PDB file of C-alpha atoms in Angstrom:
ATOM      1  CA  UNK T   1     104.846 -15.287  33.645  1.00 37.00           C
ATOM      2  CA  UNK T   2     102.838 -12.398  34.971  1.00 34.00           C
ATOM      3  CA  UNK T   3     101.389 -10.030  32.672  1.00 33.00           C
ATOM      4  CA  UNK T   4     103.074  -6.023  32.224  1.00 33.00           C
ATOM      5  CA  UNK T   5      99.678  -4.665  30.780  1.00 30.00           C
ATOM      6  CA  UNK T   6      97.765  -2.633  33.380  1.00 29.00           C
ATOM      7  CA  UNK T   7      94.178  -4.123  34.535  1.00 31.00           C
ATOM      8  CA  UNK T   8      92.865  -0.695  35.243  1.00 33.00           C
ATOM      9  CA  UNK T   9      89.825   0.536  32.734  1.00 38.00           C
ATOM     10  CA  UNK T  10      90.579   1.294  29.737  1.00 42.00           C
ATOM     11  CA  UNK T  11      90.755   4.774  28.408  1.00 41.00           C
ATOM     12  CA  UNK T  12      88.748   5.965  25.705  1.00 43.00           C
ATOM     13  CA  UNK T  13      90.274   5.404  22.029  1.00 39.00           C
ATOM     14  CA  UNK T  14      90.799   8.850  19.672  1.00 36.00           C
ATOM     15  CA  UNK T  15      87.331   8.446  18.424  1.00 45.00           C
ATOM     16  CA  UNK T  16      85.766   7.914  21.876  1.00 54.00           C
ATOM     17  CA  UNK T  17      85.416   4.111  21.727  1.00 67.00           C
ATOM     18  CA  UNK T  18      86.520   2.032  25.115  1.00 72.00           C
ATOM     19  CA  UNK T  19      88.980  -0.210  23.420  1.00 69.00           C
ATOM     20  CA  UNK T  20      88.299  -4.052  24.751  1.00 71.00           C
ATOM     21  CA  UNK T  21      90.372  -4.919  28.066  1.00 75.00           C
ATOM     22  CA  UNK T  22      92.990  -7.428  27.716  1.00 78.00           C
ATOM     23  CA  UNK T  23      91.689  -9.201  30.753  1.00 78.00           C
ATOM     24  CA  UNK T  24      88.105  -9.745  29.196  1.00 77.00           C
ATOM     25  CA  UNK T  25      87.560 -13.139  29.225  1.00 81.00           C
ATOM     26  CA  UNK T  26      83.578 -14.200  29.799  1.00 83.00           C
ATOM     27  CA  UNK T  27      81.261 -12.868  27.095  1.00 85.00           C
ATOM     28  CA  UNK T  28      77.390 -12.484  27.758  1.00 88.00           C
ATOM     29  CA  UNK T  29      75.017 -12.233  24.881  1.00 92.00           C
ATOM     30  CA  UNK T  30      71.871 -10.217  25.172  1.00 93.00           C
ATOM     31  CA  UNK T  31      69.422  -9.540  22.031  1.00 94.00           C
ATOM     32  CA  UNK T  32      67.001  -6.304  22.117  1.00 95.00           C
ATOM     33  CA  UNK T  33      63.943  -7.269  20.213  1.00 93.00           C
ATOM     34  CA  UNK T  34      60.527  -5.502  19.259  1.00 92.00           C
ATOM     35  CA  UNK T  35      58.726  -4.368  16.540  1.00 88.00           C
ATOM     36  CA  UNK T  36      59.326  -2.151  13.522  1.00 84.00           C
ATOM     37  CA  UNK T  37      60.805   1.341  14.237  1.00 85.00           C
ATOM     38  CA  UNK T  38      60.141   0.814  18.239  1.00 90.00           C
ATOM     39  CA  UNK T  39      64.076   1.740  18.873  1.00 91.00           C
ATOM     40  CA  UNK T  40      65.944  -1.254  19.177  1.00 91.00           C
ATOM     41  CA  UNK T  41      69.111   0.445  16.616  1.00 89.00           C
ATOM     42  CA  UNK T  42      68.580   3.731  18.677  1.00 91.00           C
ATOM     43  CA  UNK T  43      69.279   1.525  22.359  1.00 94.00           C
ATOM     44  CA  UNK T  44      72.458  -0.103  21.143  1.00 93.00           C
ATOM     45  CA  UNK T  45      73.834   3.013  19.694  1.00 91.00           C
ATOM     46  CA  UNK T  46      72.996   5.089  22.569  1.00 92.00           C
ATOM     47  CA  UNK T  47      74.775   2.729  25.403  1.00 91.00           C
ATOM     48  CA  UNK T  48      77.423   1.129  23.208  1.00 92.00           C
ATOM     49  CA  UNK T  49      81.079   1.923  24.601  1.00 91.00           C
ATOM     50  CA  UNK T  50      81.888   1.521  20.947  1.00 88.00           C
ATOM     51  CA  UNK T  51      80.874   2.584  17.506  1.00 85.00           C
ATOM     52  CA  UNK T  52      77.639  -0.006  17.116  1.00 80.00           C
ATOM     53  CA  UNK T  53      77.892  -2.323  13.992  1.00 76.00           C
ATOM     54  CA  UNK T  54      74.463  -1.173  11.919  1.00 67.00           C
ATOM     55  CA  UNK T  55      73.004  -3.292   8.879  1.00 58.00           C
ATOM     56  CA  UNK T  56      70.811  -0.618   8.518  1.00 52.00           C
ATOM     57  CA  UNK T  57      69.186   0.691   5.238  1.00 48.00           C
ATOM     58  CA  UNK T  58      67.489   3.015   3.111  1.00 46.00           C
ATOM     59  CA  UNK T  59      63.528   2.357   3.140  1.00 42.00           C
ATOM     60  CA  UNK T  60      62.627   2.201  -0.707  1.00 43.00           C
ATOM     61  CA  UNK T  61      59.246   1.716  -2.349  1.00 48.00           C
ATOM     62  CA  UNK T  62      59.734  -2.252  -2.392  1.00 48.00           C
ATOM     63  CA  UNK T  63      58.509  -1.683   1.407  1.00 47.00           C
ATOM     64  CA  UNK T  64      55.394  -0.203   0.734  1.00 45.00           C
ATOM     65  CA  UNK T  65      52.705  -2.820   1.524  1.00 49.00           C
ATOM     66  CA  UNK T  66      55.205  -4.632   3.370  1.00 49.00           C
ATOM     67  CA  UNK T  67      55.959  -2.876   6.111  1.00 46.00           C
ATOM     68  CA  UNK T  68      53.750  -0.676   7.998  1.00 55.00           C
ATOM     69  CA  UNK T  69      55.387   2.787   9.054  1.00 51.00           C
ATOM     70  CA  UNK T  70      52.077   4.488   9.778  1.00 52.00           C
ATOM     71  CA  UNK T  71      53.427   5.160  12.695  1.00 52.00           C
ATOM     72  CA  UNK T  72      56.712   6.013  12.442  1.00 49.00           C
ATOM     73  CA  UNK T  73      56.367   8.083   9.083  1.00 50.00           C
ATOM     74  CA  UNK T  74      60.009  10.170  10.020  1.00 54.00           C
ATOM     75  CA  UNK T  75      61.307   6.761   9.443  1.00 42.00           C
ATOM     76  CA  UNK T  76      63.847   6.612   6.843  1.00 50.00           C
ATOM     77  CA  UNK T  77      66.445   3.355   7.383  1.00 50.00           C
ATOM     78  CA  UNK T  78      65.217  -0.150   8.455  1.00 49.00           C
ATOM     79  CA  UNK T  79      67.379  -2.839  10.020  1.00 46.00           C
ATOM     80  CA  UNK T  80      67.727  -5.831   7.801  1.00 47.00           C
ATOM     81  CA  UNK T  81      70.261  -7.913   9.804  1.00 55.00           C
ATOM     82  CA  UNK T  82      71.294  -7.178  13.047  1.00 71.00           C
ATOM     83  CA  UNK T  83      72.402  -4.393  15.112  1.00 86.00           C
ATOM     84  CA  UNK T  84      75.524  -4.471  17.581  1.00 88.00           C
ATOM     85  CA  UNK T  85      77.346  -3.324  20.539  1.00 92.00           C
ATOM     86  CA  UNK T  86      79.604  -3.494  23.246  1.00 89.00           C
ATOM     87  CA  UNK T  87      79.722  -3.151  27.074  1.00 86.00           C
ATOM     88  CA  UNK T  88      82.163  -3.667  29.275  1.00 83.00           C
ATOM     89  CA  UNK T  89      80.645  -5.027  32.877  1.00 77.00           C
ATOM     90  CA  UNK T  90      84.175  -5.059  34.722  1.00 78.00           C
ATOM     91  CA  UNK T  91      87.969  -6.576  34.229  1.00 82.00           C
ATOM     92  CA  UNK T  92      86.869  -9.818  32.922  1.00 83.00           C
ATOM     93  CA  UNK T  93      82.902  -9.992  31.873  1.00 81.00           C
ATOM     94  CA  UNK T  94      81.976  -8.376  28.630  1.00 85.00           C
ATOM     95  CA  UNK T  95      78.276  -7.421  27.412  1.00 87.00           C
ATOM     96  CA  UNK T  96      77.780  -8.000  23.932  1.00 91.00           C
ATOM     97  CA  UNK T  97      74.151  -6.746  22.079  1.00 94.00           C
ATOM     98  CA  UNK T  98      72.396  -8.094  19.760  1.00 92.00           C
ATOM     99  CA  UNK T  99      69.163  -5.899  18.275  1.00 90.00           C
ATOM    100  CA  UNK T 100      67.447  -7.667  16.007  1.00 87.00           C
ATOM    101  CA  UNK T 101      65.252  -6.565  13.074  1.00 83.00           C
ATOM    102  CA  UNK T 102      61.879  -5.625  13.725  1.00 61.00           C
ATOM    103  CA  UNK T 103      59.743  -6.475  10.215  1.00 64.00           C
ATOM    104  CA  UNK T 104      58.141  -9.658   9.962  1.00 66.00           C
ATOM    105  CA  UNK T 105      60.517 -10.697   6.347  1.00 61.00           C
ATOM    106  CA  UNK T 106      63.739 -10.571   8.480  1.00 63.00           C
ATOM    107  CA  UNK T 107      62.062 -12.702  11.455  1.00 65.00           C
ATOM    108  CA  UNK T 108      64.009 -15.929  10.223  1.00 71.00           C
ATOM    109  CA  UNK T 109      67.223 -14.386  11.377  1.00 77.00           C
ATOM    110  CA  UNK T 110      65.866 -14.346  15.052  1.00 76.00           C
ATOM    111  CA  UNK T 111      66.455 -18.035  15.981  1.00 80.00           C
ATOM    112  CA  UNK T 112      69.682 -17.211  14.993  1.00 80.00           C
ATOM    113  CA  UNK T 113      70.672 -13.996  17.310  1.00 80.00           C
ATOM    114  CA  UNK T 114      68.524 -16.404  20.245  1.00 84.00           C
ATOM    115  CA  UNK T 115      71.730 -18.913  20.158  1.00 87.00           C
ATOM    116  CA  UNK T 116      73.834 -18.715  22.400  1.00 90.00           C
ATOM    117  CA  UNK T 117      72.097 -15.436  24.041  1.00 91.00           C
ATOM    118  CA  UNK T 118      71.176 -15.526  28.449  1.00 93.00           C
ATOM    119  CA  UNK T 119      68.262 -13.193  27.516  1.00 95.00           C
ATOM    120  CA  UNK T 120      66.225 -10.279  26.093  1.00 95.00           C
ATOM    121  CA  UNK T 121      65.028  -7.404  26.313  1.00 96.00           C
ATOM    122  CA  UNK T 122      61.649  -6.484  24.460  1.00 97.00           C
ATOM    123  CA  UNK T 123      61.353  -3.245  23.218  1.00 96.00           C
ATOM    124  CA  UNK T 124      57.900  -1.701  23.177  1.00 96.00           C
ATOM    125  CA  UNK T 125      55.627   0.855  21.489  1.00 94.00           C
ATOM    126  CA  UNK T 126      52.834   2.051  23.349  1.00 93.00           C
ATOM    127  CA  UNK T 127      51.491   2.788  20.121  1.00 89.00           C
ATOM    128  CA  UNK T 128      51.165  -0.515  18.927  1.00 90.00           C
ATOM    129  CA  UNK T 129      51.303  -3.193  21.589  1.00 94.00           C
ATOM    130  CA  UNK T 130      50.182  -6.070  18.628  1.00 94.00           C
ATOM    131  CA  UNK T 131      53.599  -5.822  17.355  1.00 91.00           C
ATOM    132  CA  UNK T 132      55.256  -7.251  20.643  1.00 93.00           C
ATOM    133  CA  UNK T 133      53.002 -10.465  20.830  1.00 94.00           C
ATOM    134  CA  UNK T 134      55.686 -12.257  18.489  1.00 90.00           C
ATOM    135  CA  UNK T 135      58.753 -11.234  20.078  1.00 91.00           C
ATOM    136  CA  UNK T 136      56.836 -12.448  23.577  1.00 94.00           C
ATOM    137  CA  UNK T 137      56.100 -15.205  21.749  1.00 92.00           C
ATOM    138  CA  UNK T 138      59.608 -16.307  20.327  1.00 89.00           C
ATOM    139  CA  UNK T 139      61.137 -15.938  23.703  1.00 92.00           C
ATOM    140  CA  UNK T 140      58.641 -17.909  25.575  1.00 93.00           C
ATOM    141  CA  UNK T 141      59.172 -20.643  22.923  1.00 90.00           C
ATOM    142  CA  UNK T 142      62.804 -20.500  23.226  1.00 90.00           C
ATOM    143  CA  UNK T 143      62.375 -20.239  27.176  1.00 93.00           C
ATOM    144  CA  UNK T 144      64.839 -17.256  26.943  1.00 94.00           C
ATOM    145  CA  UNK T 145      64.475 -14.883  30.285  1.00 96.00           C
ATOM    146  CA  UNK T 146      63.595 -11.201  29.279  1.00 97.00           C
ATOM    147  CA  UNK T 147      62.640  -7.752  30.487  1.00 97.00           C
ATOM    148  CA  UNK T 148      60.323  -5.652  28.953  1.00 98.00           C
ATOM    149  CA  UNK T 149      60.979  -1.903  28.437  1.00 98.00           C
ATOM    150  CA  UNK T 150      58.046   0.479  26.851  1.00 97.00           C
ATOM    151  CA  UNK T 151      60.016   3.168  25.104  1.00 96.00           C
ATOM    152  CA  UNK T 152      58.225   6.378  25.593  1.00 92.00           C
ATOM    153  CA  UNK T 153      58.239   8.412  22.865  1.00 79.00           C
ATOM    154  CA  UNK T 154      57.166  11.994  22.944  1.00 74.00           C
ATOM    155  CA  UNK T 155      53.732  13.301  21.300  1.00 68.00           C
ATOM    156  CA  UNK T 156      50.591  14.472  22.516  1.00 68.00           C
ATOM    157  CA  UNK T 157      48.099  11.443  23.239  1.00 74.00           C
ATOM    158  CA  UNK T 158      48.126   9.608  26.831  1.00 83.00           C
ATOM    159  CA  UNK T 159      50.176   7.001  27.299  1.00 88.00           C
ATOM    160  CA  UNK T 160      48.940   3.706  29.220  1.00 94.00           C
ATOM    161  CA  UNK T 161      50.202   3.132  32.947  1.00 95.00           C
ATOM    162  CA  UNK T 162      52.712   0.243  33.152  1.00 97.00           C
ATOM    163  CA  UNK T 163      50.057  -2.254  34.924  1.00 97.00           C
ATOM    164  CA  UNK T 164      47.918  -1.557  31.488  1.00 97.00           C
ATOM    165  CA  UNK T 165      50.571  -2.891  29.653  1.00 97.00           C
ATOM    166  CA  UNK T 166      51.090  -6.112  31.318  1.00 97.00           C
ATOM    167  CA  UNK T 167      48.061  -6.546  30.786  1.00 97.00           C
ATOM    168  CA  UNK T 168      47.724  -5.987  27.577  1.00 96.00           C
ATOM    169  CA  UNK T 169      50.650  -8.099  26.877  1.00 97.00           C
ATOM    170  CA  UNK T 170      49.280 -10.499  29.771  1.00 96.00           C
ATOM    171  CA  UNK T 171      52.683 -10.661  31.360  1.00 97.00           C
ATOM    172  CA  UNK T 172      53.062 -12.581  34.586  1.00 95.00           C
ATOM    173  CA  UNK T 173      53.521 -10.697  37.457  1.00 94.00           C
ATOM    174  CA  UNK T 174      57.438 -11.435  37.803  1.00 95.00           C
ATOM    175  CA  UNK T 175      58.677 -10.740  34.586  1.00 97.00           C
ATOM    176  CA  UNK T 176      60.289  -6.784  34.981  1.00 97.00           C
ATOM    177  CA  UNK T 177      58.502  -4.071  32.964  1.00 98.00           C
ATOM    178  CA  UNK T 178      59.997  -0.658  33.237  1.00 98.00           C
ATOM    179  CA  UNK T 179      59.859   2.544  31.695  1.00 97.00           C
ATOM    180  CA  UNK T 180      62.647   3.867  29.900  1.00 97.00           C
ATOM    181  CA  UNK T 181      63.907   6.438  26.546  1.00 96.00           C
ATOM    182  CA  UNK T 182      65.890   4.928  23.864  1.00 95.00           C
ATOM    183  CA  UNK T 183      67.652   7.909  23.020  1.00 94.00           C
ATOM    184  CA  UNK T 184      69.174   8.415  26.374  1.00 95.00           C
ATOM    185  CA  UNK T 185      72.192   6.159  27.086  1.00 93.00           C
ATOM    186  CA  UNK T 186      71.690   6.582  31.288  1.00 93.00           C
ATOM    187  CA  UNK T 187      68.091   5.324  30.276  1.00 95.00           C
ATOM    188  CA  UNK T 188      69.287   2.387  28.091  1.00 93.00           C
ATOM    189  CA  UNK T 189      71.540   1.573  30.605  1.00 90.00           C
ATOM    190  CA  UNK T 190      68.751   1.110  33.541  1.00 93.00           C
ATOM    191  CA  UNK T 191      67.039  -1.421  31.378  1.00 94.00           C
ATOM    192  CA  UNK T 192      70.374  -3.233  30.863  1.00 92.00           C
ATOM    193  CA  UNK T 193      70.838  -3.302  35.010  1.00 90.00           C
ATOM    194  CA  UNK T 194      67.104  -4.614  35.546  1.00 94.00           C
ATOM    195  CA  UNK T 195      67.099  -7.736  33.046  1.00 93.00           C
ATOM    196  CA  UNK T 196      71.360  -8.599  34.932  1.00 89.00           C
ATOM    197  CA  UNK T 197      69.492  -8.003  38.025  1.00 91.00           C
ATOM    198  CA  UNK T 198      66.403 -10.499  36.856  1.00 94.00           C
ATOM    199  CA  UNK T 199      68.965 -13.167  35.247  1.00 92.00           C
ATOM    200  CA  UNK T 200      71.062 -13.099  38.228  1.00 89.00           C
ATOM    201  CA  UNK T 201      67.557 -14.003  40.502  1.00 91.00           C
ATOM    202  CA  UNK T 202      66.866 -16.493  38.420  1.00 91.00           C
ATOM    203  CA  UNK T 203      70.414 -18.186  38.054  1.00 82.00           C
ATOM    204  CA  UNK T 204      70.552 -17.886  42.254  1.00 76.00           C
ATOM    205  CA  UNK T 205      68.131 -16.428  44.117  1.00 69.00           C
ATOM    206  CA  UNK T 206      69.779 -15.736  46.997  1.00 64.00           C
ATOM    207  CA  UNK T 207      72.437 -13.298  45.020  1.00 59.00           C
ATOM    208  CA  UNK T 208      72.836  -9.559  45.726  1.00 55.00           C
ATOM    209  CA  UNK T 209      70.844  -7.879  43.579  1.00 52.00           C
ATOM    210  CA  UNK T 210      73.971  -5.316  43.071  1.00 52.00           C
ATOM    211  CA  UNK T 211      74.804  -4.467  39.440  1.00 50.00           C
ATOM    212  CA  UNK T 212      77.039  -1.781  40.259  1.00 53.00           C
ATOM    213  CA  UNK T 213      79.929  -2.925  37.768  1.00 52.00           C
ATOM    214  CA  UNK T 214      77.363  -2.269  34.831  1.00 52.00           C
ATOM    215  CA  UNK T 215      75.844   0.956  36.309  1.00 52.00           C
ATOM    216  CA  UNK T 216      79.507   2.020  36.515  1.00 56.00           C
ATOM    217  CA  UNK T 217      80.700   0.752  32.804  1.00 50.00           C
ATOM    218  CA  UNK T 218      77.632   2.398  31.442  1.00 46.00           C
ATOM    219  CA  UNK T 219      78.024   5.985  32.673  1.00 52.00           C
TER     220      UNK T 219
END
């Protein structure tokens, strides 16, 4: 019997959310990793087509000695599970995101947000490139594909060229690196279309690289 609901996008909900099509029917896990306070809650939330699920909380003093915001003293709230959101790629493939805490304490729950997930995308601080060695680490262990983004974040002291971060981070040369700003959902979104674009050259390398349907879902 042939189905009376529409398959054209779906409209916005009363709150702005994209409810989920009825058609959706393939679900692709990513997980945004990186160190403390590099902006892994700030990319979900800002490319999300719906209000992002946050396990976020108050910093207290039982931090102190525990988790080093020297560099990120505005911080106030700390991820202790997991961050999520949704994107909707076209009528039947849904993009489901995973960011994962950054403080060493909560790095048992990573294994867990790995399963299941076609790859990553590794958040990075200029700032303090040390904090990305585990993340690189994890996902080389795991064999898990991933991108890596350096967030730029405004203030007054230079900020290394891409090719000094690769290698810094001694990244082989085909892994993607690209700039972006985690506070900006067109941004976000061009990180999101470089690691489809890498997993689809790595699944088949003869593939269009065309990921139009996310560029589109993400606007």
């Amino acid at each position: 019997m042939d189905s009376k609901v529409s398959d054209r996008a779906a409209e916005p909900g009363p709150a702005g959310e994209v409810p989920l099509r009825r058609t959706a029917r393939d679900a692709l896990k990513i997980v945004i990793v990186g160190g403390f306070g590099v902006g892994k809650t700030t990319m979900v939330g800002s490319v999300s087509e719906i209000r992002p699920l946050s396990t976020e909380e108050v910093m207290t003093k039982a931090g102190v000695g525990i988790d080093d915001a020297s560099r990120v003293a505005d911080k106030r709230t700390t991820t202790v599970a997991f961050d999520f959101g949704r994107i909707s790629l076209d009528e039947h493939r849904v993009l489901y995101l995973f960011g994962a805490p950054g403080q060493e304490r909560f790095w048992f729950i990573w294994d867990q947000l790995f399963s299941g997930s076609l790859g990553a995308v590794v958040l990075v601080d200029t700032r303090r490139l040390e904090d990305s060695f585990y993340p690189l680490d994890r996902l080389e262990h795991h064999q898990m594909p991933f991108v890596v983004a350096v967030n730029r974040f405004d203030g007054p002291d230079p900020q290394p060229s891409l090719d000094q971060v690769r290698d810094a981070l001694s990244l082989d040369g085909d892994v993607p690196l690209v700039d972006c700003d985690a506070r900006l959902r067109g941004s976000s979104k061009d990180v999101l279309v470089t690691l489809v674009r890498h997993l689809t050259t790595l699944h088949d390398p003869s593939a269009p690289h065309d990921p139009a349907a996310l560029q589109e879902a993400a606007q």
